[in-house]
mmCIF file of C-alpha atoms in Angstrom:
data_model
loop_
_atom_site.group_PDB
_atom_site.id
_atom_site.type_symbol
_atom_site.label_atom_id
_atom_site.label_comp_id
_atom_site.label_asym_id
_atom_site.label_seq_id
_atom_site.Cartn_x
_atom_site.Cartn_y
_atom_site.Cartn_z
ATOM 1 C CA MET J 1 9.237 12.538 -9.026
ATOM 2 C CA ASN J 2 6.396 13.037 -6.570
ATOM 3 C CA ALA J 3 4.776 9.906 -5.173
ATOM 4 C CA ILE J 4 1.268 11.414 -5.183
ATOM 5 C CA ILE J 5 -0.769 13.512 -7.583
ATOM 6 C CA SER J 6 -3.812 15.717 -6.994
ATOM 7 C CA ALA J 7 -7.041 15.292 -8.944
ATOM 8 C CA SER J 8 -6.560 18.637 -10.696
ATOM 9 C CA GLU J 9 -3.018 17.728 -11.728
ATOM 10 C CA LEU J 10 -4.230 14.361 -12.981
ATOM 11 C CA MET J 11 -6.899 16.016 -15.143
ATOM 12 C CA LYS J 12 -4.233 18.130 -16.836
ATOM 13 C CA GLU J 13 -1.970 15.130 -17.432
ATOM 14 C CA LEU J 14 -4.808 13.058 -18.889
ATOM 15 C CA ALA J 15 -5.303 15.802 -21.490
ATOM 16 C CA GLY J 16 -1.588 15.884 -22.301
ATOM 17 C CA ALA J 17 0.594 14.174 -24.882
ATOM 18 C CA ASN J 18 1.560 11.219 -22.666
ATOM 19 C CA PRO J 19 -1.420 10.549 -20.381
ATOM 20 C CA PRO J 20 -0.891 8.159 -17.492
ATOM 21 C CA VAL J 21 -2.252 4.646 -17.323
ATOM 22 C CA LEU J 22 -4.984 4.573 -14.667
ATOM 23 C CA LEU J 23 -5.276 1.619 -12.288
ATOM 24 C CA ASP J 24 -8.441 1.274 -10.191
ATOM 25 C CA VAL J 25 -7.441 -0.755 -7.125
ATOM 26 C CA ARG J 26 -10.553 -0.524 -4.988
ATOM 27 C CA TRP J 27 -10.325 -2.949 -2.080
ATOM 28 C CA GLN J 28 -11.172 -3.048 1.615
ATOM 29 C CA LEU J 29 -10.004 -5.228 4.449
ATOM 30 C CA SER J 30 -13.244 -6.783 5.574
ATOM 31 C CA THR J 31 -14.228 -8.989 8.471
ATOM 32 C CA ALA J 32 -17.790 -9.079 7.131
ATOM 33 C CA ARG J 33 -17.674 -12.769 6.274
ATOM 34 C CA ALA J 34 -17.368 -13.710 9.937
ATOM 35 C CA ALA J 35 -20.638 -11.864 10.572
ATOM 36 C CA GLY J 36 -22.306 -13.467 7.556
ATOM 37 C CA ALA J 37 -22.302 -10.287 5.450
ATOM 38 C CA PRO J 38 -20.978 -10.263 1.874
ATOM 39 C CA PRO J 39 -17.400 -9.049 1.502
ATOM 40 C CA PHE J 40 -16.499 -5.846 -0.267
ATOM 41 C CA ASP J 41 -16.589 -6.287 -4.060
ATOM 42 C CA GLY J 42 -14.106 -3.951 -5.711
ATOM 43 C CA ARG J 43 -14.916 -5.167 -9.208
ATOM 44 C CA ALA J 44 -18.598 -4.359 -8.714
ATOM 45 C CA GLU J 45 -17.663 -0.896 -7.454
ATOM 46 C CA TYR J 46 -15.505 -0.417 -10.546
ATOM 47 C CA ALA J 47 -18.349 -1.529 -12.832
ATOM 48 C CA ALA J 48 -20.676 1.018 -11.228
ATOM 49 C CA GLY J 49 -18.340 3.889 -12.122
ATOM 50 C CA HIS J 50 -14.636 4.597 -12.478
ATOM 51 C CA LEU J 51 -12.262 7.205 -13.846
ATOM 52 C CA PRO J 52 -12.552 7.216 -17.656
ATOM 53 C CA GLY J 53 -10.009 4.798 -19.119
ATOM 54 C CA ALA J 54 -9.108 3.167 -15.800
ATOM 55 C CA VAL J 55 -8.442 -0.580 -15.667
ATOM 56 C CA TYR J 56 -9.489 -2.589 -12.625
ATOM 57 C CA VAL J 57 -6.699 -4.351 -10.716
ATOM 58 C CA ASP J 58 -7.568 -7.046 -8.179
ATOM 59 C CA LEU J 59 -5.371 -6.634 -5.115
ATOM 60 C CA ASP J 60 -5.957 -10.155 -3.792
ATOM 61 C CA ARG J 61 -5.240 -11.864 -7.131
ATOM 62 C CA GLU J 62 -2.850 -9.560 -8.994
ATOM 63 C CA LEU J 63 -0.980 -7.665 -6.265
ATOM 64 C CA ALA J 64 -0.539 -10.649 -3.949
ATOM 65 C CA SER J 65 -0.221 -14.407 -4.066
ATOM 66 C CA ALA J 66 -2.433 -16.821 -2.167
ATOM 67 C CA PRO J 67 -2.514 -16.397 1.628
ATOM 68 C CA GLY J 68 -0.585 -18.888 3.709
ATOM 69 C CA GLY J 69 2.503 -19.134 5.858
ATOM 70 C CA ARG J 70 3.971 -15.978 4.329
ATOM 71 C CA GLY J 71 0.972 -13.914 5.389
ATOM 72 C CA ARG J 72 -2.423 -12.803 4.078
ATOM 73 C CA HIS J 73 -1.020 -10.862 1.120
ATOM 74 C CA PRO J 74 2.384 -12.312 0.214
ATOM 75 C CA LEU J 75 4.329 -10.943 -2.718
ATOM 76 C CA PRO J 76 2.856 -11.966 -6.058
ATOM 77 C CA ASP J 77 4.884 -14.081 -8.433
ATOM 78 C CA VAL J 78 6.949 -11.470 -10.274
ATOM 79 C CA ALA J 79 6.241 -12.900 -13.728
ATOM 80 C CA GLU J 80 2.508 -13.059 -13.042
ATOM 81 C CA PHE J 81 2.537 -9.515 -11.667
ATOM 82 C CA GLY J 82 4.333 -8.287 -14.775
ATOM 83 C CA ALA J 83 1.789 -10.009 -17.022
ATOM 84 C CA ALA J 84 -1.092 -8.438 -15.080
ATOM 85 C CA MET J 85 0.444 -4.986 -15.391
ATOM 86 C CA ARG J 86 1.050 -5.404 -19.118
ATOM 87 C CA ARG J 87 -2.577 -6.483 -19.578
ATOM 88 C CA ALA J 88 -3.553 -3.249 -17.846
ATOM 89 C CA GLY J 89 -1.476 -1.307 -20.381
ATOM 90 C CA VAL J 90 1.491 -0.533 -18.141
ATOM 91 C CA SER J 91 4.682 0.374 -20.002
ATOM 92 C CA SER J 92 7.974 1.694 -18.676
ATOM 93 C CA GLY J 93 7.797 4.823 -20.817
ATOM 94 C CA ARG J 94 4.334 5.878 -19.697
ATOM 95 C CA PRO J 95 3.384 7.222 -16.265
ATOM 96 C CA VAL J 96 1.014 5.263 -14.025
ATOM 97 C CA VAL J 97 -1.501 6.593 -11.504
ATOM 98 C CA ALA J 98 -3.222 4.219 -9.077
ATOM 99 C CA TYR J 99 -6.306 5.102 -7.087
ATOM 100 C CA ASP J 100 -8.803 3.405 -4.800
ATOM 101 C CA GLY J 101 -11.956 4.286 -2.915
ATOM 102 C CA GLY J 102 -10.236 6.912 -0.802
ATOM 103 C CA GLN J 103 -8.457 5.043 1.979
ATOM 104 C CA GLY J 104 -5.302 4.912 -0.111
ATOM 105 C CA TRP J 105 -4.049 1.564 1.148
ATOM 106 C CA ALA J 106 -4.751 -0.524 -1.947
ATOM 107 C CA ALA J 107 -3.492 2.129 -4.344
ATOM 108 C CA ALA J 108 -0.327 2.369 -2.266
ATOM 109 C CA ARG J 109 0.170 -1.407 -2.571
ATOM 110 C CA ALA J 110 0.113 -1.040 -6.377
ATOM 111 C CA TRP J 111 2.431 1.971 -6.152
ATOM 112 C CA TRP J 112 4.894 0.103 -3.934
ATOM 113 C CA LEU J 113 4.994 -3.003 -6.134
ATOM 114 C CA LEU J 114 5.512 -1.018 -9.336
ATOM 115 C CA HIS J 115 8.118 1.184 -7.677
ATOM 116 C CA TRP J 116 9.963 -1.799 -6.170
ATOM 117 C CA THR J 117 9.971 -3.651 -9.491
ATOM 118 C CA GLY J 118 11.464 -0.727 -11.350
ATOM 119 C CA HIS J 119 8.719 1.412 -12.867
ATOM 120 C CA PRO J 120 10.205 4.923 -13.123
ATOM 121 C CA ASN J 121 7.009 6.975 -12.840
ATOM 122 C CA VAL J 122 4.146 5.762 -10.665
ATOM 123 C CA ARG J 123 1.985 7.845 -8.332
ATOM 124 C CA VAL J 124 -1.135 7.574 -6.197
ATOM 125 C CA LEU J 125 -4.158 9.835 -6.621
ATOM 126 C CA ASP J 126 -4.229 11.798 -3.377
ATOM 127 C CA GLY J 127 -7.630 11.336 -1.764
ATOM 128 C CA GLY J 128 -8.636 8.581 -4.173
ATOM 129 C CA LEU J 129 -11.908 8.441 -6.061
ATOM 130 C CA PRO J 130 -13.724 10.917 -3.737
ATOM 131 C CA ALA J 131 -11.223 13.604 -4.802
ATOM 132 C CA TRP J 132 -12.238 13.235 -8.461
ATOM 133 C CA GLU J 133 -14.915 15.797 -9.327
ATOM 134 C CA ALA J 134 -15.372 15.043 -13.046
ATOM 135 C CA PRO J 135 -17.852 12.487 -14.420
ATOM 136 C CA LEU J 136 -17.176 8.786 -14.021
ATOM 137 C CA SER J 137 -17.475 6.123 -16.715
ATOM 138 C CA THR J 138 -18.924 2.621 -16.862
ATOM 139 C CA ASP J 139 -17.129 1.780 -20.121
ATOM 140 C CA VAL J 140 -14.567 -1.006 -19.731
ATOM 141 C CA PRO J 141 -11.444 -0.142 -21.748
ATOM 142 C CA ALA J 142 -9.387 -2.620 -23.763
ATOM 143 C CA PRO J 143 -5.886 -1.178 -23.360
ATOM 144 C CA GLU J 144 -3.054 -1.947 -25.717
ATOM 145 C CA GLU J 145 -0.646 -4.471 -24.171
ATOM 146 C CA GLY J 146 2.090 -2.737 -22.223
ATOM 147 C CA ASP J 147 5.789 -3.558 -22.197
ATOM 148 C CA PHE J 148 6.577 -3.297 -18.482
ATOM 149 C CA ALA J 149 9.104 -5.935 -17.406
ATOM 150 C CA PRO J 150 9.382 -6.006 -13.592
ATOM 151 C CA SER J 151 12.866 -6.110 -12.120
ATOM 152 C CA PRO J 152 12.707 -6.303 -8.296
ATOM 153 C CA GLY J 153 15.041 -3.968 -6.477
ATOM 154 C CA ALA J 154 17.856 -5.097 -4.247
ATOM 155 C CA SER J 155 16.506 -2.950 -1.416
ATOM 156 C CA GLY J 156 13.121 -1.815 -0.183
ATOM 157 C CA LEU J 157 11.926 -5.240 0.926
ATOM 158 C CA LEU J 158 12.191 -6.840 4.369
ATOM 159 C CA ASP J 159 11.612 -10.410 5.477
ATOM 160 C CA ALA J 160 10.813 -11.414 9.064
ATOM 161 C CA ASP J 161 14.452 -11.653 10.140
ATOM 162 C CA GLY J 162 15.271 -8.358 8.453
ATOM 163 C CA ALA J 163 12.372 -6.638 10.204
ATOM 164 C CA ALA J 164 13.476 -7.995 13.578
ATOM 165 C CA ALA J 165 17.036 -6.784 12.983
ATOM 166 C CA LEU J 166 15.910 -3.353 11.800
ATOM 167 C CA ALA J 167 13.822 -2.893 14.945
ATOM 168 C CA ARG J 168 17.145 -3.004 16.818
ATOM 169 C CA SER J 169 19.515 -1.244 14.411
ATOM 170 C CA GLY J 170 17.228 1.385 12.875
ATOM 171 C CA VAL J 171 13.539 2.269 13.026
ATOM 172 C CA LEU J 172 10.696 -0.165 12.377
ATOM 173 C CA PHE J 173 7.235 1.422 12.238
ATOM 174 C CA ASP J 174 4.045 -0.531 12.940
ATOM 175 C CA ALA J 175 1.351 1.045 10.749
ATOM 176 C CA ARG J 176 -1.636 -0.697 12.367
ATOM 177 C CA ALA J 177 -4.073 0.882 14.800
ATOM 178 C CA GLY J 178 -2.611 1.525 18.231
ATOM 179 C CA GLU J 179 -4.886 -0.967 20.000
ATOM 180 C CA ARG J 180 -3.666 -3.771 17.738
ATOM 181 C CA TYR J 181 -0.036 -2.745 18.315
ATOM 182 C CA ARG J 182 -0.590 -2.823 22.067
ATOM 183 C CA GLY J 183 -2.308 -6.216 21.826
ATOM 184 C CA GLU J 184 -5.575 -4.970 23.325
ATOM 185 C CA VAL J 185 -7.592 -6.309 20.381
ATOM 186 C CA GLU J 186 -6.747 -8.537 17.447
ATOM 187 C CA PRO J 187 -9.675 -9.101 15.087
ATOM 188 C CA ILE J 188 -7.793 -10.965 12.368
ATOM 189 C CA ASP J 189 -4.529 -12.608 13.413
ATOM 190 C CA PRO J 190 -4.007 -15.348 16.001
ATOM 191 C CA VAL J 191 -1.911 -13.254 18.403
ATOM 192 C CA GLY J 192 -2.067 -9.599 19.420
ATOM 193 C CA GLY J 193 0.920 -7.345 20.004
ATOM 194 C CA HIS J 194 3.886 -6.169 17.971
ATOM 195 C CA ILE J 195 7.401 -7.024 16.860
ATOM 196 C CA PRO J 196 9.752 -6.245 19.770
ATOM 197 C CA GLY J 197 11.409 -2.887 19.201
ATOM 198 C CA ALA J 198 8.837 -1.646 16.686
ATOM 199 C CA VAL J 199 7.358 1.832 17.121
ATOM 200 C CA SER J 200 3.612 2.452 16.860
ATOM 201 C CA ALA J 201 2.888 4.787 13.920
ATOM 202 C CA PRO J 202 -0.719 4.307 12.742
ATOM 203 C CA THR J 203 -0.997 5.133 9.062
ATOM 204 C CA THR J 204 -4.336 6.842 9.700
ATOM 205 C CA ASP J 205 -2.386 9.691 11.318
ATOM 206 C CA ASN J 206 -0.668 10.467 7.991
ATOM 207 C CA VAL J 207 -3.820 11.803 6.348
ATOM 208 C CA THR J 208 -6.499 14.411 6.883
ATOM 209 C CA ALA J 209 -10.168 13.628 7.464
ATOM 210 C CA ASP J 210 -10.784 13.455 3.689
ATOM 211 C CA GLY J 211 -7.998 10.917 3.144
ATOM 212 C CA ARG J 212 -5.459 13.298 1.636
ATOM 213 C CA PHE J 213 -1.881 13.188 2.867
ATOM 214 C CA LEU J 214 -0.639 15.790 5.294
ATOM 215 C CA PRO J 215 1.874 18.245 3.806
ATOM 216 C CA ALA J 216 5.373 16.837 3.379
ATOM 217 C CA GLY J 217 6.790 19.028 6.145
ATOM 218 C CA GLU J 218 4.195 17.828 8.659
ATOM 219 C CA LEU J 219 4.801 14.206 7.725
ATOM 220 C CA GLY J 220 8.536 14.666 8.098
ATOM 221 C CA ALA J 221 8.080 16.230 11.528
ATOM 222 C CA ARG J 222 5.810 13.364 12.575
ATOM 223 C CA PHE J 223 8.282 10.669 11.580
ATOM 224 C CA ARG J 224 11.204 12.501 13.152
ATOM 225 C CA THR J 225 9.246 12.753 16.407
ATOM 226 C CA LEU J 226 8.694 8.993 16.206
ATOM 227 C CA GLY J 227 12.426 8.393 15.875
ATOM 228 C CA ALA J 228 13.310 8.477 12.174
ATOM 229 C CA THR J 229 16.352 10.737 12.324
ATOM 230 C CA GLU J 230 18.538 11.479 9.325
ATOM 231 C CA GLY J 231 20.695 8.529 8.330
ATOM 232 C CA ASP J 232 18.504 5.912 10.017
ATOM 233 C CA GLU J 233 17.349 2.885 8.081
ATOM 234 C CA VAL J 234 13.557 2.814 8.211
ATOM 235 C CA GLY J 235 11.143 -0.060 7.718
ATOM 236 C CA VAL J 236 7.379 -0.495 7.978
ATOM 237 C CA TYR J 237 5.005 -3.368 8.599
ATOM 238 C CA CYS J 238 1.269 -3.669 9.209
ATOM 239 C CA GLY J 239 -1.133 -6.611 9.142
ATOM 240 C CA SER J 240 -0.399 -7.929 5.672
ATOM 241 C CA GLY J 241 1.639 -5.406 3.698
ATOM 242 C CA VAL J 242 -1.213 -3.166 2.509
ATOM 243 C CA SER J 243 -1.618 -0.312 4.999
ATOM 244 C CA GLY J 244 2.149 -0.600 5.517
ATOM 245 C CA ALA J 245 2.625 0.289 1.835
ATOM 246 C CA HIS J 246 0.554 3.408 2.514
ATOM 247 C CA GLU J 247 2.963 4.357 5.310
ATOM 248 C CA VAL J 248 5.948 3.766 3.006
ATOM 249 C CA LEU J 249 4.192 6.133 0.587
ATOM 250 C CA ALA J 250 3.725 8.723 3.344
ATOM 251 C CA LEU J 251 7.413 8.424 4.185
ATOM 252 C CA ALA J 252 8.258 8.929 0.501
ATOM 253 C CA VAL J 253 6.132 12.093 0.455
ATOM 254 C CA ALA J 254 8.209 13.246 3.435
ATOM 255 C CA GLY J 255 11.435 12.420 1.582
ATOM 256 C CA ILE J 256 12.318 9.435 3.783
ATOM 257 C CA PRO J 257 13.099 6.149 1.999
ATOM 258 C CA ALA J 258 11.706 3.078 3.747
ATOM 259 C CA ALA J 259 11.492 -0.670 3.230
ATOM 260 C CA LEU J 260 8.332 -2.763 3.582
ATOM 261 C CA TYR J 261 7.976 -6.048 5.464
ATOM 262 C CA VAL J 262 5.329 -7.511 3.179
ATOM 263 C CA GLY J 263 4.524 -10.569 5.319
ATOM 264 C CA SER J 264 3.918 -8.231 8.243
ATOM 265 C CA TRP J 265 2.043 -9.267 11.384
ATOM 266 C CA SER J 266 0.018 -11.954 9.601
ATOM 267 C CA GLU J 267 3.256 -13.802 8.838
ATOM 268 C CA TRP J 268 5.077 -12.938 12.067
ATOM 269 C CA SER J 269 2.236 -14.007 14.367
ATOM 270 C CA SER J 270 1.732 -17.327 12.559
ATOM 271 C CA ASP J 271 5.144 -18.535 13.764
ATOM 272 C CA PRO J 272 4.946 -19.338 17.513
ATOM 273 C CA SER J 273 8.736 -19.210 17.797
ATOM 274 C CA ARG J 274 8.825 -15.474 17.088
ATOM 275 C CA PRO J 275 8.674 -13.149 20.113
ATOM 276 C CA VAL J 276 5.696 -10.873 20.697
ATOM 277 C CA ALA J 277 5.653 -7.635 22.675
ATOM 278 C CA VAL J 278 2.477 -6.110 24.116
ATOM 279 C CA GLY J 279 1.613 -2.750 25.605
ATOM 280 C CA PRO J 280 2.679 0.742 24.564
ATOM 281 C CA ASP J 281 6.422 0.161 25.089
ATOM 282 C CA PRO J 282 8.238 -0.940 21.914
ATOM 283 C CA GLN J 283 10.136 -3.593 23.864
#
């Protein structure tokens, strides 16, 4: 099963016998509040126009629990996540397609959570809303309650200790911008730098200028160049487990399974006992 779907493929599936459930997960990481500007409002964007039949999903409230010591976007309570997905109409026997405003990060967070908790058929709309060329809708659907019962997988998830170990025994990718990895700037978290041993692999390099993923072969070549050779265990982290999910998705497109450290740098950097590396060298 492919992890992504094109807009043209999605149109055909929506007209088919078992159309996918559509999740609108528009969200942006915003530092606007610090400057006194209003934060991004995904629900308002949804209300202004969305794919026909799509249900809005709030990343901060339904795909994460409250921020704190486990990071800015810790794992949601599994029971609450399952209830939110069922309210959105998600069932195990029906495919799911998540999309966002085009960056792909938020949709990938929904994809990763559903995949990790056992949904057999979930994909991300490649290129997000900008790739959709058909009319949008302002109608808010009332989907029939779904039956999805999340069952978290035994693999695919890293905690802080697991991420630190994987940076030594396998490959741990840091999906943030290179300047944050090197510790040159840190606009959000208390400390700049990276987990010792992690390799800089900005998720922005996995997509083209229009936000669509590079072809699978190019992604595979990129990750191999960065050190992910066959048989290696691979993990990813970012700032708070959102853009990192997008990199896990890119790895899946390339055919490389990878685990996600959900707490990511926002959790790691909040603990002063954990080591921090700076500069371009992983160590």
